[in-house]
PDB file of C-alpha atoms and ligand atoms in Angstrom:
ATOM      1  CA  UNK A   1       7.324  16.992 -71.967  1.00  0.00           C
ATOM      2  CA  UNK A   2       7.158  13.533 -73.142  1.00  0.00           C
ATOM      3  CA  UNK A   3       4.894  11.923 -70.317  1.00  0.00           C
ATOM      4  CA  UNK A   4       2.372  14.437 -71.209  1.00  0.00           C
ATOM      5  CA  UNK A   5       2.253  14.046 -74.556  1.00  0.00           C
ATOM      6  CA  UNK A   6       1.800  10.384 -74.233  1.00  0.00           C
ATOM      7  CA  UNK A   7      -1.177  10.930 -71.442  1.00  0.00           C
ATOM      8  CA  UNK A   8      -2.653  13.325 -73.854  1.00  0.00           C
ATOM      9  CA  UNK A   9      -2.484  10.553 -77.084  1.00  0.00           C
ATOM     10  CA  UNK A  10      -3.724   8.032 -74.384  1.00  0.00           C
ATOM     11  CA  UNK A  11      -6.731   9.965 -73.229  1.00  0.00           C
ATOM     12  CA  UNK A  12      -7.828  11.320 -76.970  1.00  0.00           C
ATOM     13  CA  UNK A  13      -7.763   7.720 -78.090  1.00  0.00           C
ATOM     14  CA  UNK A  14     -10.060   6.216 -75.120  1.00  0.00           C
ATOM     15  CA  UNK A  15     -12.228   9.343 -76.206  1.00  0.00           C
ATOM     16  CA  UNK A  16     -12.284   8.106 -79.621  1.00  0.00           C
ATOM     17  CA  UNK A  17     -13.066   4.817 -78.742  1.00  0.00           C
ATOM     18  CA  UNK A  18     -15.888   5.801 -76.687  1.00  0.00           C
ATOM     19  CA  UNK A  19     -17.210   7.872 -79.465  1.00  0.00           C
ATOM     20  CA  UNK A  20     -17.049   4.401 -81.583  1.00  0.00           C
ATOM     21  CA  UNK A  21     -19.186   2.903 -78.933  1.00  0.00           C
ATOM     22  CA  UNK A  22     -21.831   5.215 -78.583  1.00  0.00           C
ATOM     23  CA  UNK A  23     -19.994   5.890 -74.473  1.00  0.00           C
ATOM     24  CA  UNK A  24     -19.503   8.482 -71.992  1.00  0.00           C
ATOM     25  CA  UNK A  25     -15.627   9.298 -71.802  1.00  0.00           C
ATOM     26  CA  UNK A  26     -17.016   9.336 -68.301  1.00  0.00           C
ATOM     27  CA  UNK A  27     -17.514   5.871 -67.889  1.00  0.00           C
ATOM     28  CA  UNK A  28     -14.361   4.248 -69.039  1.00  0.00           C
ATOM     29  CA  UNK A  29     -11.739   5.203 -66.047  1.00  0.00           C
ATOM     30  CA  UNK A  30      -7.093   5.544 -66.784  1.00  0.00           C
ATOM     31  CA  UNK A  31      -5.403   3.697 -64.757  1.00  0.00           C
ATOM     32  CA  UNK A  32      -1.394   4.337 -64.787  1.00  0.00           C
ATOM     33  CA  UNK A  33       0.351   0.943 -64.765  1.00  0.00           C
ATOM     34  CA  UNK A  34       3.784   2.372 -63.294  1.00  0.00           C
ATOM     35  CA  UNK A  35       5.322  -1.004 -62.322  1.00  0.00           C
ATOM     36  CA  UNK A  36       9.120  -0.708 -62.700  1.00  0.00           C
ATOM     37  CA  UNK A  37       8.931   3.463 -63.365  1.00  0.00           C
ATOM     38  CA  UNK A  38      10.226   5.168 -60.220  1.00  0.00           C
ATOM     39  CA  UNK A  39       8.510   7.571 -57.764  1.00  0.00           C
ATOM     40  CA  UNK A  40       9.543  10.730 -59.759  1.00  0.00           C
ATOM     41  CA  UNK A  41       7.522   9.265 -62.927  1.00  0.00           C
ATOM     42  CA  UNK A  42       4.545   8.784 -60.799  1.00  0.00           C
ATOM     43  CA  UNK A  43       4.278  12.571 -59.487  1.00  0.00           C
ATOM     44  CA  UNK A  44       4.992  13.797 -62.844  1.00  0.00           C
ATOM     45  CA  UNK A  45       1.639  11.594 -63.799  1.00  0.00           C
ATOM     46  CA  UNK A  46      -0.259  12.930 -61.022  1.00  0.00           C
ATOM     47  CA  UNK A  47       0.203  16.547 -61.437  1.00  0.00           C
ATOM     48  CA  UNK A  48      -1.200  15.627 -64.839  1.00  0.00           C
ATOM     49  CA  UNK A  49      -4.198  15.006 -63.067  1.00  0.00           C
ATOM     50  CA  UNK A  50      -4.165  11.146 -63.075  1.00  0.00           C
ATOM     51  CA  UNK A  51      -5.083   9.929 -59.480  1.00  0.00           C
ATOM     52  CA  UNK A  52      -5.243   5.884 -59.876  1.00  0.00           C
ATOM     53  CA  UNK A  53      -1.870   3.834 -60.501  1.00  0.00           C
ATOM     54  CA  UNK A  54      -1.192   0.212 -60.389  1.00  0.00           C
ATOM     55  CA  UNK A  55       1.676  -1.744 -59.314  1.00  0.00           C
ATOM     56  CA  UNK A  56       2.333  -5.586 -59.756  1.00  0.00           C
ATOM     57  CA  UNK A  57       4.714  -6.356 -57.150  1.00  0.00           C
ATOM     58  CA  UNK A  58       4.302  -6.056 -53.834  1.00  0.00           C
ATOM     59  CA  UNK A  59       7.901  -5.297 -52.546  1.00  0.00           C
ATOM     60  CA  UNK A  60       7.961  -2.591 -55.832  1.00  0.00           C
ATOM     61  CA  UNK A  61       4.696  -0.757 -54.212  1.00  0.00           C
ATOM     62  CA  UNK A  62       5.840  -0.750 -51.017  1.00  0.00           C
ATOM     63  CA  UNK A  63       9.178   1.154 -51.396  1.00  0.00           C
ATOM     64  CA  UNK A  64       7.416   3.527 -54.088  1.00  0.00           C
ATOM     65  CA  UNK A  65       4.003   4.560 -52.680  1.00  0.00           C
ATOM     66  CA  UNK A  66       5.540   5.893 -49.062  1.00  0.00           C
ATOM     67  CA  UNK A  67       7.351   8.072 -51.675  1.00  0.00           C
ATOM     68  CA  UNK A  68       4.595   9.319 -53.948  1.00  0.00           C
ATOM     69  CA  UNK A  69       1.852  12.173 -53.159  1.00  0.00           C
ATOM     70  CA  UNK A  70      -0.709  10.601 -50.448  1.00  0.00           C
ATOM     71  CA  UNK A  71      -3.646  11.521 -52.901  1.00  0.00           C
ATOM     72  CA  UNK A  72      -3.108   8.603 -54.868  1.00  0.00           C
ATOM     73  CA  UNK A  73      -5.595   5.502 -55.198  1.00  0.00           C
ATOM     74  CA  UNK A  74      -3.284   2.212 -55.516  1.00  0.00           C
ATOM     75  CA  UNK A  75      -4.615  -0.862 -57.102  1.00  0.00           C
ATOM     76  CA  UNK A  76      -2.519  -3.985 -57.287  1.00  0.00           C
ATOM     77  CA  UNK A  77      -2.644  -6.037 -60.630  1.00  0.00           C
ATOM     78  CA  UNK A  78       0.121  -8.363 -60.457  1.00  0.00           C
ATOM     79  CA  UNK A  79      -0.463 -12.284 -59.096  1.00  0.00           C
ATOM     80  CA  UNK A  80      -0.557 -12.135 -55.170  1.00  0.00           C
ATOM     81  CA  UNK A  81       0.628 -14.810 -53.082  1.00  0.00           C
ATOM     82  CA  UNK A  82      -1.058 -15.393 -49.733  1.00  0.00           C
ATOM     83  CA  UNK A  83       1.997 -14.527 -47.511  1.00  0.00           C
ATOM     84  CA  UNK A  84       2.183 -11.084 -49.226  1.00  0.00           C
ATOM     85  CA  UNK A  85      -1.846 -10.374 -48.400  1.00  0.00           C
ATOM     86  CA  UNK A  86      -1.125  -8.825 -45.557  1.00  0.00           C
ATOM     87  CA  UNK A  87       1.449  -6.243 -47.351  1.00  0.00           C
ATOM     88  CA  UNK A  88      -1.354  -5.896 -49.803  1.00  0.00           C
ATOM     89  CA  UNK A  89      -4.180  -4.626 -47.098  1.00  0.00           C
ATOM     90  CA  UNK A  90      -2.103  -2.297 -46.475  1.00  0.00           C
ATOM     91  CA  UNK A  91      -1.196  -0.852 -49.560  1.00  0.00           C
ATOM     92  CA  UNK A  92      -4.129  -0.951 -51.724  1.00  0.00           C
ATOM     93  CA  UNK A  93      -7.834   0.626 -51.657  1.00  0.00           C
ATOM     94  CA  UNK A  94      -7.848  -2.804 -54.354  1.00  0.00           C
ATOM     95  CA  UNK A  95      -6.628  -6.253 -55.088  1.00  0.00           C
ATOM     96  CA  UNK A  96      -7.921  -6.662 -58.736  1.00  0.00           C
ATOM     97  CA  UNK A  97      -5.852 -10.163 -59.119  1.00  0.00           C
ATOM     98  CA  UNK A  98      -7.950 -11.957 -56.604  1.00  0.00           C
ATOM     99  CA  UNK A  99      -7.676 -15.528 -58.449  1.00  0.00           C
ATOM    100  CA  UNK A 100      -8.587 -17.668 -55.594  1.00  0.00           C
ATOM    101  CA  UNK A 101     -10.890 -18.272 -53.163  1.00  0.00           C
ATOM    102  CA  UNK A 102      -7.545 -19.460 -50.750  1.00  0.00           C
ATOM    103  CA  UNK A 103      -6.320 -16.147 -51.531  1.00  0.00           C
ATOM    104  CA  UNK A 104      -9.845 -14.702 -50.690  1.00  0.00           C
ATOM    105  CA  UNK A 105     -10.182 -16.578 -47.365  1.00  0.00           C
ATOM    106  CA  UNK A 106      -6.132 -14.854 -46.527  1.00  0.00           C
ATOM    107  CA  UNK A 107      -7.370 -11.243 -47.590  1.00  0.00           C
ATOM    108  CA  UNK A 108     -10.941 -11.290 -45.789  1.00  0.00           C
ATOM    109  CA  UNK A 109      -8.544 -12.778 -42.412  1.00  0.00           C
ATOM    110  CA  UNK A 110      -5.671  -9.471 -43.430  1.00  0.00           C
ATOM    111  CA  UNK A 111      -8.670  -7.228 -43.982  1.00  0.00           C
ATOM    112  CA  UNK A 112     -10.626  -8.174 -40.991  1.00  0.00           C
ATOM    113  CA  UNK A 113      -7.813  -8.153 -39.038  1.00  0.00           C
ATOM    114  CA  UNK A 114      -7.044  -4.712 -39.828  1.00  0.00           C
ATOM    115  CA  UNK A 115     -10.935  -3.569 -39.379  1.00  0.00           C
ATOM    116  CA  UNK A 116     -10.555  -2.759 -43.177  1.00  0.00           C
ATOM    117  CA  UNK A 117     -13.115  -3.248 -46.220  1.00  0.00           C
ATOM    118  CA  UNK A 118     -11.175  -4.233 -49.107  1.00  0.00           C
ATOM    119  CA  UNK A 119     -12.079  -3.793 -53.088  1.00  0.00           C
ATOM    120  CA  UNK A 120     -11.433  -6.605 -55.150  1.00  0.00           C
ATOM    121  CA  UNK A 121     -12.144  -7.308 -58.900  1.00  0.00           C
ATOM    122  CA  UNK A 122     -11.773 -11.783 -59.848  1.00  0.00           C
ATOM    123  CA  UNK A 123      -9.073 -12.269 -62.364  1.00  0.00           C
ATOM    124  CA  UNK A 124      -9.753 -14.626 -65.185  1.00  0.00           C
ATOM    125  CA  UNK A 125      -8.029 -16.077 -67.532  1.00  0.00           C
ATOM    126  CA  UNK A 126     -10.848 -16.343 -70.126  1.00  0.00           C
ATOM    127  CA  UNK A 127      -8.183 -17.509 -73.012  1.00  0.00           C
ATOM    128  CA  UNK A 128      -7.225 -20.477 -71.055  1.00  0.00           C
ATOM    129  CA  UNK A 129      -3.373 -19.551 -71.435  1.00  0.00           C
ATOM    130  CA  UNK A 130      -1.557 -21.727 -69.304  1.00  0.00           C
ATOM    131  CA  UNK A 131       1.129 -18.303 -68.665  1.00  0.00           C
ATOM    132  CA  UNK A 132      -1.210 -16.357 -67.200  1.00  0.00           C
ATOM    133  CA  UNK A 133      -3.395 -16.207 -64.207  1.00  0.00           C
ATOM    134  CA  UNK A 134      -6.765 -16.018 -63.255  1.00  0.00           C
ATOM    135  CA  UNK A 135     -10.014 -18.085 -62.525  1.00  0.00           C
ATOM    136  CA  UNK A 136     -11.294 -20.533 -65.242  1.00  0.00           C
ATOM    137  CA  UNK A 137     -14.498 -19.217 -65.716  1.00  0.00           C
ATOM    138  CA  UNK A 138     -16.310 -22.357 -64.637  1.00  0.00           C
ATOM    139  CA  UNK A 139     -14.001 -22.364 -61.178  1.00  0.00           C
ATOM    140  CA  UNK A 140     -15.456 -18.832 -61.115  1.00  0.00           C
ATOM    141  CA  UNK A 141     -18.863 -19.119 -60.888  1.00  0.00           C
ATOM    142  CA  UNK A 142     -18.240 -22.329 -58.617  1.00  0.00           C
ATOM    143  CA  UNK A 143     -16.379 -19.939 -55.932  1.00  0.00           C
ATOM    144  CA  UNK A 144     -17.998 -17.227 -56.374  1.00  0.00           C
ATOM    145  CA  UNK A 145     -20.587 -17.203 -53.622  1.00  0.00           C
ATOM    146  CA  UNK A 146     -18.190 -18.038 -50.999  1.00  0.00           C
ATOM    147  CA  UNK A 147     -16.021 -15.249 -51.974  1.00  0.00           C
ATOM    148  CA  UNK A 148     -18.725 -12.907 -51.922  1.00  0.00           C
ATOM    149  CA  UNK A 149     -20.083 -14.173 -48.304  1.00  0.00           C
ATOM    150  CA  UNK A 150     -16.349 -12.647 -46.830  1.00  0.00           C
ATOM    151  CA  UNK A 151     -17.586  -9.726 -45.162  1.00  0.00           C
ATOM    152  CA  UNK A 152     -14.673  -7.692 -45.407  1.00  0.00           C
ATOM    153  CA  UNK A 153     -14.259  -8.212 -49.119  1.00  0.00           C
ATOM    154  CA  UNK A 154     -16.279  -5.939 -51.942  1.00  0.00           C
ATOM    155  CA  UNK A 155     -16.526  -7.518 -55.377  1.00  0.00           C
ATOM    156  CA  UNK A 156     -16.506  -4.974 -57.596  1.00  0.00           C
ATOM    157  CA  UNK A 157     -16.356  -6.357 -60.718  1.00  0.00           C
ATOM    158  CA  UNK A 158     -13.755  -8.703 -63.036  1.00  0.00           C
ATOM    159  CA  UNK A 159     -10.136  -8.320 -64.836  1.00  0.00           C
ATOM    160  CA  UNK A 160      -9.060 -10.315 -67.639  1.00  0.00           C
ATOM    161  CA  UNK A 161      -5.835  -9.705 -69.617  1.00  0.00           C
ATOM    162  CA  UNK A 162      -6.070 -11.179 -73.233  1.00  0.00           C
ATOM    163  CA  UNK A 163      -3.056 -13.007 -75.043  1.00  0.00           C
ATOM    164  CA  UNK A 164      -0.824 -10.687 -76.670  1.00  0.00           C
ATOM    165  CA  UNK A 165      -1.904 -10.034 -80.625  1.00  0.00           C
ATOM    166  CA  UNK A 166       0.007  -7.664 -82.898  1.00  0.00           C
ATOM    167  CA  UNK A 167      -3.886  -6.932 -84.108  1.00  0.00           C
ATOM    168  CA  UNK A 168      -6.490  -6.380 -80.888  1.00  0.00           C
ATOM    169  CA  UNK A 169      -9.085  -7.182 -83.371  1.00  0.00           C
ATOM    170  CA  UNK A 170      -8.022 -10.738 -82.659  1.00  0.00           C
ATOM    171  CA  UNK A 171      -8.721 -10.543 -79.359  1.00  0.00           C
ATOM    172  CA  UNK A 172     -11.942  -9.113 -79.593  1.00  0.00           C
ATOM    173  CA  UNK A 173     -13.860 -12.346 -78.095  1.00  0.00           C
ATOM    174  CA  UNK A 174     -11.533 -12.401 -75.093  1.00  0.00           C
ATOM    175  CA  UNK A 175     -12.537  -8.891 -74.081  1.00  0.00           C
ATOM    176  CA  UNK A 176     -16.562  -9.854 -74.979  1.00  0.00           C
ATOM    177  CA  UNK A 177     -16.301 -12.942 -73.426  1.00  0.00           C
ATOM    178  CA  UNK A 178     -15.122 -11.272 -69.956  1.00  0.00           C
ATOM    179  CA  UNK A 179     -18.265  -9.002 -70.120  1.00  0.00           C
ATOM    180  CA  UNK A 180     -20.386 -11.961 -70.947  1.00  0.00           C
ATOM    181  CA  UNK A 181     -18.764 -13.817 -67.891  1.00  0.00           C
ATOM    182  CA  UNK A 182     -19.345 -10.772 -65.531  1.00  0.00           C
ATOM    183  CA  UNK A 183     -23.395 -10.324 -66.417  1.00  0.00           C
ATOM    184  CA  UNK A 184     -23.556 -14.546 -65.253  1.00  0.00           C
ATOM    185  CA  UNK A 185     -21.550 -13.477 -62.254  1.00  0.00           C
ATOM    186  CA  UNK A 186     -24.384 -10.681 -61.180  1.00  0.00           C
ATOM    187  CA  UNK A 187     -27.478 -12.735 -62.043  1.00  0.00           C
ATOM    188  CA  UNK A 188     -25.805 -15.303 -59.893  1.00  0.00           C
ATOM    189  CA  UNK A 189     -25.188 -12.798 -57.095  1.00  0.00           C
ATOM    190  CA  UNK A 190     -28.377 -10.533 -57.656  1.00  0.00           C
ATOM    191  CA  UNK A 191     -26.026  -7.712 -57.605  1.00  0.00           C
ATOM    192  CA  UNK A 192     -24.428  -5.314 -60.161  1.00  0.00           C
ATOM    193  CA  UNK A 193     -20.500  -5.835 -60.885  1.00  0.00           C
ATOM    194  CA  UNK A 194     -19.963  -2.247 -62.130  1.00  0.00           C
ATOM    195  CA  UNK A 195     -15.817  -2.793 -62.852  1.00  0.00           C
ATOM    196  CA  UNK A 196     -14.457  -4.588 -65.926  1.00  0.00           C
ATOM    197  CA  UNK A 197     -10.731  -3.634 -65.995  1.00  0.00           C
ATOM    198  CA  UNK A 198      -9.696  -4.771 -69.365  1.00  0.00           C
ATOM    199  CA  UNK A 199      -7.745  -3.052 -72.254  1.00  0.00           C
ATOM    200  CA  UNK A 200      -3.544  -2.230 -72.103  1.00  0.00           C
ATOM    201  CA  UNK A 201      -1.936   0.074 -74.119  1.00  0.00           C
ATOM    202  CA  UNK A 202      -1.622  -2.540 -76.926  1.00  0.00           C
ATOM    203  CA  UNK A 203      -5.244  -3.391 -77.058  1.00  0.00           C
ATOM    204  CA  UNK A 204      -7.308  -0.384 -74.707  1.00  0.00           C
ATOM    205  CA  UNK A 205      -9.571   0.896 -77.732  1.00  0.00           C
ATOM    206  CA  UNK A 206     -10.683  -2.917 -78.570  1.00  0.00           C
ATOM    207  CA  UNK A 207     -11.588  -3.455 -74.259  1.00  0.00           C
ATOM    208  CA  UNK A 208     -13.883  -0.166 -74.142  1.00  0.00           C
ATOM    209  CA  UNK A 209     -15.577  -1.130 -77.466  1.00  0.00           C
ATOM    210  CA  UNK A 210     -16.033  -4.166 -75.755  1.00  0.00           C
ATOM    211  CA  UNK A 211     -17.284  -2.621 -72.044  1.00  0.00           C
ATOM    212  CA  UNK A 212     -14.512  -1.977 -70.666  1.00  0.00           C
ATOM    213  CA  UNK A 213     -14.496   0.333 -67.574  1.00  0.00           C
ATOM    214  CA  UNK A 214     -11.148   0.640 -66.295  1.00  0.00           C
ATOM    215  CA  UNK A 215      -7.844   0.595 -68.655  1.00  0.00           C
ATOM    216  CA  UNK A 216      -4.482  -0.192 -66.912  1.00  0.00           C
ATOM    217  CA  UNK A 217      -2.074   1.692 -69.906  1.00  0.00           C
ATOM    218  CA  UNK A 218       1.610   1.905 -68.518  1.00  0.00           C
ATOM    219  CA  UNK A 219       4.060   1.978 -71.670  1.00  0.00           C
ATOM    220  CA  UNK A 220       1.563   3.728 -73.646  1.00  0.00           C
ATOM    221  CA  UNK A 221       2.322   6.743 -70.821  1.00  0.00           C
ATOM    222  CA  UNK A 222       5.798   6.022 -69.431  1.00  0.00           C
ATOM    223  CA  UNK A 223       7.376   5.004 -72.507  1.00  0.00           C
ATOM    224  CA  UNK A 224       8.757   1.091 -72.582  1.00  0.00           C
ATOM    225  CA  UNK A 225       9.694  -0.738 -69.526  1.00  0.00           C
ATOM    226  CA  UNK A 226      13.649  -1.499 -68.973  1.00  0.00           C
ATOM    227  CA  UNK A 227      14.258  -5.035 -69.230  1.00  0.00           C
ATOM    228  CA  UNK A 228      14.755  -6.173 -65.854  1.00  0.00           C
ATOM    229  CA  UNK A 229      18.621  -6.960 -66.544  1.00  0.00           C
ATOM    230  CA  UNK A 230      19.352  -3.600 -66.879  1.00  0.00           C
ATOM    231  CA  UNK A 231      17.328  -1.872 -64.786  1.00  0.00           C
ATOM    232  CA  UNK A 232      18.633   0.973 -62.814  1.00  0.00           C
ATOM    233  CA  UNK A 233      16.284   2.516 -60.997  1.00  0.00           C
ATOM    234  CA  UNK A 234      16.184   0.244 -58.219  1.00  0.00           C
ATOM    235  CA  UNK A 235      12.359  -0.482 -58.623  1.00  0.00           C
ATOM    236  CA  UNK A 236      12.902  -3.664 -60.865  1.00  0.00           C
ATOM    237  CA  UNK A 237      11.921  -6.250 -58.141  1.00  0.00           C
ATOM    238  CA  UNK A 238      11.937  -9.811 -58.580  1.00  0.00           C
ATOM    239  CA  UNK A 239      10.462 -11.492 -55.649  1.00  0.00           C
ATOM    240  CA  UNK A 240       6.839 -10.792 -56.352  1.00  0.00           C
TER     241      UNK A 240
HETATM  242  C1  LIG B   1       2.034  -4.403 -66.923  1.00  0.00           C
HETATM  243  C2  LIG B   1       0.547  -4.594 -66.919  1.00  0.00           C
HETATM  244  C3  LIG B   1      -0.294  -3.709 -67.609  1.00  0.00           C
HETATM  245  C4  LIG B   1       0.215  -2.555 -68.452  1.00  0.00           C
HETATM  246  O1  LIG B   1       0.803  -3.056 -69.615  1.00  0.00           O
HETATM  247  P1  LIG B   1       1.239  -2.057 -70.813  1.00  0.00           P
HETATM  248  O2  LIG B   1       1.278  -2.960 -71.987  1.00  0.00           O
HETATM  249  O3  LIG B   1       2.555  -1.508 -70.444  1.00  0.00           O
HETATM  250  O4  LIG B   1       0.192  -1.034 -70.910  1.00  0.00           O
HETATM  251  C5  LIG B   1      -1.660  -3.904 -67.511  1.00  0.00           C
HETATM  252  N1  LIG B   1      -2.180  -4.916 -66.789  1.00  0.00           N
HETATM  253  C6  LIG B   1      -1.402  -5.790 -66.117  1.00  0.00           C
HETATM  254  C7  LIG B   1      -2.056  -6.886 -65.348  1.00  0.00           C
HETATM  255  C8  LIG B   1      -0.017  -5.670 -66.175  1.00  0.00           C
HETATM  256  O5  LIG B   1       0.747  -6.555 -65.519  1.00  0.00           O
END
């Protein structure tokens, strides 16, 4: 069974790489990316024992999830736009893409409307790639308190995603810099930010020597993503 022999690679290297860091396995939580793999991939996953799964798309998750064991934890990691926050309350215990403090303001109005408390982790885009999302880090610390203030939202940490590298060792400062980022972000708060969701399946062992505390690995356990052109099994969305 291929999907457990990948989990099973997956989990023995973040075990390694905690060993390398002097960590408890413990402390470093899988997340299973399964953004364009269909419901049948997910329960196969989940009888594996893996209970947290993230989704990018907000029309993808909400066709899949209604499908998939009711046990699961859903986290959303793709870029949200304010007319889908609503969607998102629904659908996820956490938004970890918050990149915004407009988008804040829309998800404290969803969340509040819906008498729900909502997780969130601030995205930044510590590299400064123009591609990706996220907070600058000085727009960050700027917003910061306001976000926090919205009653309904619970910062639990930050997410970064570093450029891509052929060697993680390049990326190493990315992934330290994050951490760096998210101790100014709890002296300015005078609270702890317990979540840094860094590390994918090209670059997970480099994150977790570097703090990491949540991975988001999807081809590492479902095996490459089709390219959306040929996608066939009618979770390939591309309305975001
Ligand atoms: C797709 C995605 C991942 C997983 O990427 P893999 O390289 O397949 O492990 C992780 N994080 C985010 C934000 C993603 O969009």
């Amino acid at each position: 069974m291929e999907l457990a022999e990948n989990l099973a690679g997956i989990q023995t290297r973040i075990a390694a790489a905690c060993a390398r860091a002097g960590r408890d396995p413990a402390s470093v939580e899988l997340m299973a990316v399964s953004k364009t793999h269909p419901p049948e991939a997910v329960r196969e996953v989940a009888r594996l024992g893996i209970r947290l799964f993230g989704e990018s798309r907000i029309q993808e998750a909400k066709l899949k999830i209604p499908q998939c064991p009711g046990n699961l934890r859903w986290q959303l990691i793709g870029h949200l736009q304010t007319n889908k926050a609503r969607d998102a309350v629904q659908l996820f215990e956490m938004i970890q893409s918050v990149d915004s403090l407009h988008l804040a303001a829309e998800l404290q109005k969803r969340a509040e409307a819906a008498s729900k408390t909502l997780g969130i982790l601030l995205e930044v885009n510590v590299a400064g790639e123009s591609t990706k999302f996220g907070y600058r880090p000085d727009q960050l610390l700027i917003d910061l308190p306001q976000i926090n203030a919205f009653r309904r939202l619970e910062i639990h940490g930050l997410m970064c995603m570093a450029p891509y590298a052929t060697n993680p060792e390049t990326i190493r400062p990315v992934f330290r810099r994050c951490r760096e980022l998210a101790r100014e972000c709890e002296s300015l708060l005078g609270a702890p930010l317990p979540v840094l969701s860094m590390g994918m399946s090209g670059d997970f062992e480099v994150a977790i020597e570097e703090g990491s505390t949540l991975v988001r690995v999807g081809s590492g356990i479902f095996g490459d993503r089709p390219p959306p052109e040929t996608s066939e099994s009618g979770f390939q969305q591309s309305d975001g």
